[in-house]
Coordinates of C-alpha atoms in Angstrom, one line a residue:
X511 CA -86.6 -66.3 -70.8
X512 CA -85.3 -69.5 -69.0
X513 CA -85.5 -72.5 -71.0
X514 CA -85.6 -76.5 -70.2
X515 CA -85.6 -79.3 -72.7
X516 CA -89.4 -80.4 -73.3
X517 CA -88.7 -84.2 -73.5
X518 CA -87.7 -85.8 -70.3
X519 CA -86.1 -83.3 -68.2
X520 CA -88.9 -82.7 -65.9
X521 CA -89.4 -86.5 -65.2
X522 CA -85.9 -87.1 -64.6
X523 CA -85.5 -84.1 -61.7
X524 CA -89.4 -84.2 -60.1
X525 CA -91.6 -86.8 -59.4
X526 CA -92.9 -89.3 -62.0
X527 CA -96.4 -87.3 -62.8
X528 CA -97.9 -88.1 -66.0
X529 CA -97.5 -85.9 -69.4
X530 CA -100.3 -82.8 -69.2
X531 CA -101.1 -81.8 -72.2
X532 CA -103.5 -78.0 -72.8
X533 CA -103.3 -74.9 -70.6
X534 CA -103.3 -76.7 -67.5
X535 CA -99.6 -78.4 -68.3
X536 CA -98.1 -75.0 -69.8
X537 CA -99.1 -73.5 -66.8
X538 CA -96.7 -75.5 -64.7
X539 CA -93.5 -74.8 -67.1
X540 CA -94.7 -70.5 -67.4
X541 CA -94.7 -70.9 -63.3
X542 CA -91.3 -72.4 -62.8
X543 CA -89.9 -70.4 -65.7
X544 CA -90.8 -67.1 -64.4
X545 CA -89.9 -68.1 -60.4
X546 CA -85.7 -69.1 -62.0
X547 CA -86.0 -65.8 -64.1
X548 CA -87.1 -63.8 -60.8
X549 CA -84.0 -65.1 -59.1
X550 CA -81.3 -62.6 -58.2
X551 CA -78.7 -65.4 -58.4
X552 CA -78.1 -67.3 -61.7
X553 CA -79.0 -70.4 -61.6
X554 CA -78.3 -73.4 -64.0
X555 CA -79.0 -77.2 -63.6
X556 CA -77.7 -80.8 -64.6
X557 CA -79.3 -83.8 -65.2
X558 CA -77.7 -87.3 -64.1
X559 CA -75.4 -87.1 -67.3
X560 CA -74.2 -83.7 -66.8
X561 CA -76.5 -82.2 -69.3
X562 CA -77.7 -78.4 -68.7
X563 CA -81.3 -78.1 -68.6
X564 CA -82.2 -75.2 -67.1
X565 CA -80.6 -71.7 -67.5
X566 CA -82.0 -68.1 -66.2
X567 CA -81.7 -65.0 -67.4
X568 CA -78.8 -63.8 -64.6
X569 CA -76.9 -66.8 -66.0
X570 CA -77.2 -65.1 -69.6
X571 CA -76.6 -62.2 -67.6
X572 CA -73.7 -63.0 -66.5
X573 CA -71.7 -65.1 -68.9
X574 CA -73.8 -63.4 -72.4
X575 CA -75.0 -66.7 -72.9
X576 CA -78.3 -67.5 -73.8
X577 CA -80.8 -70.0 -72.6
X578 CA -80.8 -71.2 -76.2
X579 CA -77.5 -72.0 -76.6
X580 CA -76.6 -73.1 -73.2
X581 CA -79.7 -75.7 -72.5
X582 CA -78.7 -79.3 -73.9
X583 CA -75.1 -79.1 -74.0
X584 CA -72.9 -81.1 -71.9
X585 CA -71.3 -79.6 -68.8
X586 CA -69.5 -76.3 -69.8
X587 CA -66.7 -77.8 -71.5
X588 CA -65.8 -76.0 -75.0
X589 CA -67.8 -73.2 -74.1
X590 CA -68.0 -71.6 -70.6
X591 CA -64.7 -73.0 -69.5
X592 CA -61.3 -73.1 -70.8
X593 CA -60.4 -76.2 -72.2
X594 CA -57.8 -76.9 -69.2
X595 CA -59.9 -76.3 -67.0
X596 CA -62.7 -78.6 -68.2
X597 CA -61.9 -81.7 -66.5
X598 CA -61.5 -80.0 -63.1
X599 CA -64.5 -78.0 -63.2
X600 CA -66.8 -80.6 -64.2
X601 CA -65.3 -83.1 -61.4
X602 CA -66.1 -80.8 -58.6
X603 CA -69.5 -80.1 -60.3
X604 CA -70.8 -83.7 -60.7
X605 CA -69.2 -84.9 -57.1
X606 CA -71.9 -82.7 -55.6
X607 CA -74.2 -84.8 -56.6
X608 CA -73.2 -87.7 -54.7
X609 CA -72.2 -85.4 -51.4
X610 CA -74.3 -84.4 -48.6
X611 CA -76.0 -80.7 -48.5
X612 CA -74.5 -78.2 -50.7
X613 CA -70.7 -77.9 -52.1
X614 CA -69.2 -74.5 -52.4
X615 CA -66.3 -73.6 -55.1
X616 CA -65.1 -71.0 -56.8
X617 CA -64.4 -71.4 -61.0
X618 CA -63.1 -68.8 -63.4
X619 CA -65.7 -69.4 -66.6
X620 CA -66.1 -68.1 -69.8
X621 CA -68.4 -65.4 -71.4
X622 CA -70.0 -65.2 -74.7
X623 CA -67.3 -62.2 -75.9
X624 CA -64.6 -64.5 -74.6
X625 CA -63.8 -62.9 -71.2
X626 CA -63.0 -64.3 -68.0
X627 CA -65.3 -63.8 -64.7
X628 CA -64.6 -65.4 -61.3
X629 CA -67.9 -67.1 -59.9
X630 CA -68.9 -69.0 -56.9
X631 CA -70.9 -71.7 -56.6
X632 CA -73.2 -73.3 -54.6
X633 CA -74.2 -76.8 -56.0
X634 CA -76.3 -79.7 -54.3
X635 CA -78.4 -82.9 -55.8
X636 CA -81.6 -83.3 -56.9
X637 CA -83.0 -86.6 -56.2
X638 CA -85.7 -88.6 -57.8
X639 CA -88.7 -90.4 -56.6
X640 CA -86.2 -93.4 -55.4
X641 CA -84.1 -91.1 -53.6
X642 CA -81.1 -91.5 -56.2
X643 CA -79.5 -88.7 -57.4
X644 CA -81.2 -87.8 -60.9
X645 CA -79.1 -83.8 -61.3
X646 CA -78.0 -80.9 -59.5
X647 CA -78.6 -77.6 -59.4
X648 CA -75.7 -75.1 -59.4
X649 CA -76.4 -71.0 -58.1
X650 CA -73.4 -69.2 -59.0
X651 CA -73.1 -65.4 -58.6
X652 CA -70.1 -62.8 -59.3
X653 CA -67.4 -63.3 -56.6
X654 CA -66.9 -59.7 -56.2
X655 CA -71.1 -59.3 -56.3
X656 CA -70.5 -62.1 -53.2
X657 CA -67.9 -60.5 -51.6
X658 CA -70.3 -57.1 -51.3
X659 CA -73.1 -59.1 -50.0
X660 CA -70.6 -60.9 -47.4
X661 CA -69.2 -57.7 -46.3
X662 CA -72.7 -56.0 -46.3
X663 CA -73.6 -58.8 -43.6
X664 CA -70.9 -58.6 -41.5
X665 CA -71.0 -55.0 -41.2
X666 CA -74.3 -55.5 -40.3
X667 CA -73.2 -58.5 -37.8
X668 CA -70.8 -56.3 -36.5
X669 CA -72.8 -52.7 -35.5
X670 CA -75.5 -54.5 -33.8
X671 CA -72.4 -56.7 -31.7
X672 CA -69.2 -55.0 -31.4
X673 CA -69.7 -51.3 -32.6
X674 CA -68.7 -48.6 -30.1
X675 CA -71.4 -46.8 -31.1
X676 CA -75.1 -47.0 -30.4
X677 CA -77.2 -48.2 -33.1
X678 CA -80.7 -48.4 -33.4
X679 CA -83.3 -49.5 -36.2
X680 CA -86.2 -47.4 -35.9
X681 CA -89.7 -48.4 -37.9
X682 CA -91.7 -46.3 -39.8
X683 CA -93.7 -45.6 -36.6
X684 CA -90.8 -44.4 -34.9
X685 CA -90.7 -47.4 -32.3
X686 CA -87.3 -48.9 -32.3
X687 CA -87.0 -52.3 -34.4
X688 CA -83.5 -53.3 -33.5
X689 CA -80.8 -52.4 -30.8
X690 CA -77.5 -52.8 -30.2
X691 CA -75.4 -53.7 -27.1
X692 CA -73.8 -50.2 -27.0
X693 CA -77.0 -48.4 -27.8
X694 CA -79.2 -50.6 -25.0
X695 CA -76.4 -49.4 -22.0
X696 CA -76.4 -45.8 -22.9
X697 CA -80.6 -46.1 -22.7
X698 CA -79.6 -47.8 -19.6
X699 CA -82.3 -50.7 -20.8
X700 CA -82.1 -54.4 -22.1
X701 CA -81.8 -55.0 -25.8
X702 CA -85.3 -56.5 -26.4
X703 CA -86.7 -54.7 -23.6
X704 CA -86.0 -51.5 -25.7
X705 CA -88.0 -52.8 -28.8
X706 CA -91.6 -51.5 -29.6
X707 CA -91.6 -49.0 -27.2
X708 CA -92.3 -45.0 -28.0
X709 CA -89.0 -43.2 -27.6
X710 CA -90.9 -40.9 -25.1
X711 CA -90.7 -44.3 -22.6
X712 CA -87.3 -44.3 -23.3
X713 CA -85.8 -40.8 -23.0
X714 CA -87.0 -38.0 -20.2
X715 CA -86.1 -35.2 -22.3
X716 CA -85.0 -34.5 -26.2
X717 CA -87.8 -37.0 -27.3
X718 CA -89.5 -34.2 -29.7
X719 CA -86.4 -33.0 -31.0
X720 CA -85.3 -36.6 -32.0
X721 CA -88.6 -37.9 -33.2
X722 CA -88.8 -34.7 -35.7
X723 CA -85.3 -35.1 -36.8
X724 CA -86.7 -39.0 -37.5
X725 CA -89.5 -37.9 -39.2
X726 CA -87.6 -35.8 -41.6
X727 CA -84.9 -38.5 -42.1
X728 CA -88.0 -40.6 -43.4
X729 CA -89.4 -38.0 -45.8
X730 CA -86.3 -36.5 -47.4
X731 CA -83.7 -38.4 -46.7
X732 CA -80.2 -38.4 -44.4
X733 CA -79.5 -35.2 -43.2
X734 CA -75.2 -33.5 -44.9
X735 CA -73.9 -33.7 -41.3
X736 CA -74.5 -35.5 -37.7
X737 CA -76.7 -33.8 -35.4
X738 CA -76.1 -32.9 -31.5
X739 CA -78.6 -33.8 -29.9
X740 CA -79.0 -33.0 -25.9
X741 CA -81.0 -36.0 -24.0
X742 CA -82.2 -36.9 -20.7
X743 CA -81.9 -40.8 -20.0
X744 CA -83.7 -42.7 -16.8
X745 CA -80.8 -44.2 -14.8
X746 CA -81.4 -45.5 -11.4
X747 CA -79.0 -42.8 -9.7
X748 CA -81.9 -40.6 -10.9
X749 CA -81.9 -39.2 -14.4
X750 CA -78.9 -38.0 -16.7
X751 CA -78.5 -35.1 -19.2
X752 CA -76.3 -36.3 -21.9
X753 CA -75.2 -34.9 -25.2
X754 CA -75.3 -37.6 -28.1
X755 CA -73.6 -37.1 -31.7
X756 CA -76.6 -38.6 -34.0
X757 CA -76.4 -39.6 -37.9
X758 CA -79.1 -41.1 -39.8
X759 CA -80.1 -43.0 -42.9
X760 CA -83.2 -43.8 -44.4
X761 CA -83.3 -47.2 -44.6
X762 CA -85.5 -48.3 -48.1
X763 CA -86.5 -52.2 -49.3
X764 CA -84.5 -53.3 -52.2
X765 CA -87.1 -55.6 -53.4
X766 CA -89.8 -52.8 -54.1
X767 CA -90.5 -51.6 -57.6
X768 CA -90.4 -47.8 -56.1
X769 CA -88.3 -47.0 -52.7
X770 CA -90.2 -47.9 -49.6
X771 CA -89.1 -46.4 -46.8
X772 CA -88.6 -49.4 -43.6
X773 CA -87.3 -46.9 -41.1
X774 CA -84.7 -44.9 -40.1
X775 CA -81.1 -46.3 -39.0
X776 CA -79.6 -44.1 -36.0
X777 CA -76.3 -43.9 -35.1
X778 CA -75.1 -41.9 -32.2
X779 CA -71.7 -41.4 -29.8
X780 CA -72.1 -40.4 -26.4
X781 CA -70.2 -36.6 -26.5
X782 CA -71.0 -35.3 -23.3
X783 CA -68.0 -34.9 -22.0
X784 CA -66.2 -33.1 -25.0
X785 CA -69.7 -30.6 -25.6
X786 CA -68.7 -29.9 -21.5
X787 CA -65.1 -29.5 -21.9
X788 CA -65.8 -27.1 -25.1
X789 CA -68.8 -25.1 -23.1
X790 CA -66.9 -24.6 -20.1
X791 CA -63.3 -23.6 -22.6
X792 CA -65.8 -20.9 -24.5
X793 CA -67.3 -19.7 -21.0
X794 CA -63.8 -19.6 -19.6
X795 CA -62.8 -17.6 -22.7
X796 CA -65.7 -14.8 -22.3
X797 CA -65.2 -14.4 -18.6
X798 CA -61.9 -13.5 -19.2
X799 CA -62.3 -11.2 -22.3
X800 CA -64.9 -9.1 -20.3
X801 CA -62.1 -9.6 -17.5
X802 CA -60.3 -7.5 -19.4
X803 CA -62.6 -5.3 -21.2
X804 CA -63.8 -4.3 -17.7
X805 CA -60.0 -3.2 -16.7
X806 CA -59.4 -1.6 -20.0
X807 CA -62.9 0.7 -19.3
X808 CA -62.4 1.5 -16.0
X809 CA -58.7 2.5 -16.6
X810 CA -60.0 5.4 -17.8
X811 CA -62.7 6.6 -14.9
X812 CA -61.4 9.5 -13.7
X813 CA -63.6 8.3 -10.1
X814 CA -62.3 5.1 -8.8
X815 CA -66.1 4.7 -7.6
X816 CA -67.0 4.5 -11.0
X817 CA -65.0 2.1 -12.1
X818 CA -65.8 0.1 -9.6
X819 CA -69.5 -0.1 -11.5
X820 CA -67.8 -0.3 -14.7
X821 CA -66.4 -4.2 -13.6
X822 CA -70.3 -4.7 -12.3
X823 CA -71.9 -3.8 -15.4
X824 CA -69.3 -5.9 -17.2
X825 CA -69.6 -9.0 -14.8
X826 CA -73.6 -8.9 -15.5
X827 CA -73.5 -10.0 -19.0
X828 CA -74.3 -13.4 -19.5
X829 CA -73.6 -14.0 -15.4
X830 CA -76.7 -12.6 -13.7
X831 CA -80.2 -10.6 -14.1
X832 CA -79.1 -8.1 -11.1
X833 CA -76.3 -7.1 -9.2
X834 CA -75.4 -5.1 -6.3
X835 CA -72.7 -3.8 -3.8
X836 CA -72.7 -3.2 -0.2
X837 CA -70.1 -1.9 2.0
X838 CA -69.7 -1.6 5.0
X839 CA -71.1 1.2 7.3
X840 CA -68.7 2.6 9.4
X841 CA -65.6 1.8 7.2
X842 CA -63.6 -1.7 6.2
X843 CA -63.6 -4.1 9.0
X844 CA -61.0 -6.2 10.2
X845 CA -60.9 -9.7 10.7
X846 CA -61.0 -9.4 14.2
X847 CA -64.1 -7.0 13.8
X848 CA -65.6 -9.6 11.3
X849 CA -67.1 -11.5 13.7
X850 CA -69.1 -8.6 15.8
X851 CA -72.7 -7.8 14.0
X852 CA -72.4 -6.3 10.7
X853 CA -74.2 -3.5 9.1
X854 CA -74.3 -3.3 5.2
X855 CA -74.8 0.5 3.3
X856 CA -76.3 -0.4 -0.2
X857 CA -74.2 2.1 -2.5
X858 CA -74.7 0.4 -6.5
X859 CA -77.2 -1.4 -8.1
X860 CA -78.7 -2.6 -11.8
X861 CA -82.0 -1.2 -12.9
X862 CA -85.0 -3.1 -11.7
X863 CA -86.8 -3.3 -14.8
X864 CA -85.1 -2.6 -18.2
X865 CA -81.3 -3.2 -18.4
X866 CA -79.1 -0.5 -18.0
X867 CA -75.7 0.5 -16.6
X868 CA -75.2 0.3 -12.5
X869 CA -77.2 3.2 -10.6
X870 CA -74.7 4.6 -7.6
X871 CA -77.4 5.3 -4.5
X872 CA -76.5 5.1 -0.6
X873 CA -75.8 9.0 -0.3
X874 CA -77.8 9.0 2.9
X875 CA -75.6 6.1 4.4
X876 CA -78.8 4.3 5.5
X877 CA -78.0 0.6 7.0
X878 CA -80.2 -2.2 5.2
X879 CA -82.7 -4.1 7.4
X880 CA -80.7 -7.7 6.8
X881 CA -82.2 -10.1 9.1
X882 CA -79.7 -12.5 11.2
X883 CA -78.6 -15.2 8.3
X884 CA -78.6 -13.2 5.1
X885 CA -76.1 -14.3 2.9
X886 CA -74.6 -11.2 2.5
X887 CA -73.7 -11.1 6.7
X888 CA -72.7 -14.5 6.4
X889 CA -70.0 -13.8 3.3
X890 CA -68.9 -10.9 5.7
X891 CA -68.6 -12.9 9.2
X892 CA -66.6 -15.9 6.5
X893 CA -64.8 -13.8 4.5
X894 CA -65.8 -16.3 1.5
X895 CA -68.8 -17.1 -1.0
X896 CA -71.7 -18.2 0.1
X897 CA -74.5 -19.2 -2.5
X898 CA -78.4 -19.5 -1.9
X899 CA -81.3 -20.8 -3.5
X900 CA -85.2 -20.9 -3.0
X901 CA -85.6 -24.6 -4.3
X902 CA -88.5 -25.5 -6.2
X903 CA -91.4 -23.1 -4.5
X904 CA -94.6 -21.7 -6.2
X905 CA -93.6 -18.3 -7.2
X906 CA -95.4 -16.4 -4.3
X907 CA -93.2 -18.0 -2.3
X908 CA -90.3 -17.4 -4.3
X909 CA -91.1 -13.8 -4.7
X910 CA -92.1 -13.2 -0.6
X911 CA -88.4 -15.3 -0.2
X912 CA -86.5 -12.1 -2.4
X913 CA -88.6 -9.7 -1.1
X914 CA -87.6 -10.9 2.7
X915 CA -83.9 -10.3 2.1
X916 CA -84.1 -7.0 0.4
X917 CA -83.7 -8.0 -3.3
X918 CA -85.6 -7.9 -6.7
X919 CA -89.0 -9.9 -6.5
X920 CA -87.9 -12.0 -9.7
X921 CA -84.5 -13.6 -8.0
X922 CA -84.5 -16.8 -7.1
X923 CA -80.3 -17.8 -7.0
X924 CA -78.0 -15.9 -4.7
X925 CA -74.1 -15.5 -4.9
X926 CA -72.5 -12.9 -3.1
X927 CA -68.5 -12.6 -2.8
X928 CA -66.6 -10.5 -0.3
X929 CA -64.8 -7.5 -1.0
X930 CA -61.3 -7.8 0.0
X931 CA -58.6 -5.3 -0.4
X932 CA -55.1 -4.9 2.1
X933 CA -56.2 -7.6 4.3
X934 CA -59.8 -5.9 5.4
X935 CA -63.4 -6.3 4.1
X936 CA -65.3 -3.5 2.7
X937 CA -68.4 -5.3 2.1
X938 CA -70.4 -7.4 -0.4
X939 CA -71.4 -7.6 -4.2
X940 CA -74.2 -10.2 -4.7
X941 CA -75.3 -11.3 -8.1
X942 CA -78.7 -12.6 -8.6
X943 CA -80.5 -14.7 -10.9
X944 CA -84.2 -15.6 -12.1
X945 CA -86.2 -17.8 -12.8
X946 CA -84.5 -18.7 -15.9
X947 CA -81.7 -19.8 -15.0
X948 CA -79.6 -22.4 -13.2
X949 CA -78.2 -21.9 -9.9
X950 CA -74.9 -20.8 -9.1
X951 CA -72.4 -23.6 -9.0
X952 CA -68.5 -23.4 -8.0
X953 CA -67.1 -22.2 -11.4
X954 CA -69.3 -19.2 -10.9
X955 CA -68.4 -18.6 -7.5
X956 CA -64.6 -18.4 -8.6
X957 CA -65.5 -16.0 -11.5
X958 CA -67.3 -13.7 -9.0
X959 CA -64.4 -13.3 -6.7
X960 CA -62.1 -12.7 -9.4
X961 CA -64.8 -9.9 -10.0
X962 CA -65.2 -8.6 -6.2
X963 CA -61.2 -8.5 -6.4
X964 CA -61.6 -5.4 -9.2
X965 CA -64.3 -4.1 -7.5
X966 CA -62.7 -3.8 -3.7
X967 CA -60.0 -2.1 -5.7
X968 CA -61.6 0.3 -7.1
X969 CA -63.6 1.1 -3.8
X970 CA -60.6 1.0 -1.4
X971 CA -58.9 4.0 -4.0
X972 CA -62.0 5.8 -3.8
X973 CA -61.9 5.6 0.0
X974 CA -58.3 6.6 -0.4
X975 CA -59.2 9.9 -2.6
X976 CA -62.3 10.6 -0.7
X977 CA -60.9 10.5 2.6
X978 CA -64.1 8.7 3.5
X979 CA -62.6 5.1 4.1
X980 CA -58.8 6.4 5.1
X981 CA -56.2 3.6 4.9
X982 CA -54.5 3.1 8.1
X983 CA -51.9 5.2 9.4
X984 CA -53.1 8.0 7.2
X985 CA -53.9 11.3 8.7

């Protein structure tokens, strides 16, 4: 327990108050005894003659020394400092009494056992009743203990200023508390304007997925590893999916008996263009093993009809929800032909309902009723891709849209690709997709020619061995 000499120290560094004598003076001394023992920093004090009068128990912590043996003796000379260092330390200790504010220096001092610790200090006067210096006070702490605390403040200085990262301080209630520059551009919002709010205000989509992974952050802890977390953020060009890299830490109060959680600190790195790069590298990767699969399988059809479902079947997986191939009635037409009316022969297609392989059909050589438009005319008349969509329609009219151009009632995305082979068309294969899933975009239109390539192959051999579709100048 701190100690302070009984007789004259408390006049000479507070106001001139008369002696109290009973429980009501004791109480005064317990009170300031227990608020310098409660102090995280030790903390000693001078009177005008360089006299220690007050010494806490991180001082004895510290340098071993007791309040016993450290109150009343003068300065540290012969005891906490070395004897060489005496004079100097002392000078720079009593000159703060005379200066304005508070004096920092660093001293090496003395334990108990003899060893040497590095300290700084922060002294400043304490003045009397008159105004005239009557001691000082000197807080001192482990240089290294400092150091921590300096670094721990301008790391802290330094994520909420200059990181390249977003950081954000979320509250126990999941409302952000603090927000850095980076973090306030990628929410596309102003610092403070982002505080308070629900994250649901802030983000269009991912808000359950990151208020749950909060919620557990805050009732066991940081998760082993960052979390990928898929977002959509309000911009004013209209709103933006973006993948973010999260990490978090519970964040606890150092000053509670027991660990109180304050929130959760979130840290995240905008990786949307790396998670694109790698989808796009793995999709690239399976179109081409099933590339190759498909040629491997339908190397080994004895029909070249066949194998011309084979690379469907094998183009379907993870593509579309249907598929289907039309050629052309009446043979392959040239491009001078191309741009007369078109009829279309259905002669494959996938099951309806379950999955299944390709069903061949067209032996009657019945045209399909395409109306004027179709997209499957128009890939013919362009000798390209041409993609179609339905747009956001209630379903009747989604269903009465696939029904009206001869395909499954559940498709709602159209590609079809021509069939090319020696410089002629030989019709169409279309791939269709539902409900579930997003339109066709160019990558896909590039995989389904590479498809359609295989496929006119196939059907211009089977023409060939046939002799249905004869190649010119054959007999």
């Amino acid at each position: 327990m701190s100690a302070s000499r009984r007789s004259g120290t408390t006049d000479e560094l507070g106001p001139d108050e008369p002696e109290r004598d009973g429980p009501e003076g004791s109480g005064g001394s317990d009170l300031l005894a227990a608020l310098l023992d409660g102090m995280d920093a030790a903390l000693c004090a001078f009177d005008a003659d360089g006299v220690v009068t007050h010494w806490n128990r991180e001082a004895e912590r510290i340098l071993g020394w007791t309040a016993t043996e450290a109150v009343g003796r003068h300065g540290f000379a012969g005891w906490a400092v070395r004897p060489a260092d005496a004079e100097e330390v002392e000078s720079r200790l009593m000159a703060a009494m005379h200066a304005p504010g508070r004096q920092v220096h660093e001293f090496a001092l003395l334990t108990k056992d003899g060893g040497r610790v590095l300290v700084r200090t922060q002294s400043a006067a304490v003045r009397g009743p008159d105004g005239k210096p009557a001691g000082l006070y000197c807080a001192f702490s482990e240089v290294h203990t400092q150091i921590d605390l300096e670094r721990s403040i301008a790391l802290s200085e330094a994520l909420f200023d200059d990181a390249s990262w977003g950081v954000v301080l979320v509250d126990a209630d999941l409302r952000p508390a603090v927000v850095n520059a980076h973090a306030a551009r990628a929410l596309g919002i102003g610092r403070t304007s982002a505080l308070g709010r629900p994250l649901g205000e802030l983000l269009s989509q991912g808000v359950e997925e990151l208020e749950s992974a909060l919620t557990h952050v805050l009732a066991e802890g940081a998760p082993p590893a960052p979390a990928e977390i898929w977002v959509g953020v309000r911009t004013p060009e209209g709103e933006k999916r973006r993948c973010w890299r999260c990490g978090f830490v519970r964040l606890a109060s150092p000053l509670a008996e027991e660990p109180v959680p304050l929130g959760v600190g979130w840290l995240f790195n905008d990786v949307t263009e790396a998670k694109q790069a790698e989808q796009e590298a793995s999709l690239l990767r399976f179109r081409s093993n099933q590339l190759h699969r498909a040629a491997r399988a339908a190397a080994e059809c004895e029909d070249p009809a066949e194998a011309a479902t084979v690379h469907l079947d094998f183009a379907l997986a993870g593509f579309a929800d249907h598929a289907l191939i039309d050629r052309a009635a009446g043979g392959a037409i040239t491009d001078a032909e191309a741009a007369e009316p078109v009829r279309l022969v259905r002669i494959a297609t996938t099951p309806a309902g379950a999955p299944g392989p390709s069903l061949v059909t067209g032996q009657a050589g019945l045209p399909i009723r395409y109306g004027e438009g179709h997209p499957a005319l128009q890939c013919v008349q362009r000798g390209g891709s041409v993609r179609a969509s339905v747009g956001t329609v209630p379903a009747e009219q989604a269903r009465a849209w696939a029904l009206a151009r001869q395909w499954p009632p559940d498709a709602v995305h159209a590609l079809c690709a021509v069939l090319r082979s020696r410089g002629r068309t030989l019709g169409v294969v279309t791939f269709l997709r539902g409900g579930g899933r997003s339109a066709f975009e160019r990558p896909d239109a590039a995989y389904a020619e590479d498809v359609a390539v295989r496929i006119a192959g196939a059907l211009d051999l089977a023409g060939a061995v046939r002799g249905d579709w004869p190649p010119e100048g054959s007999d």
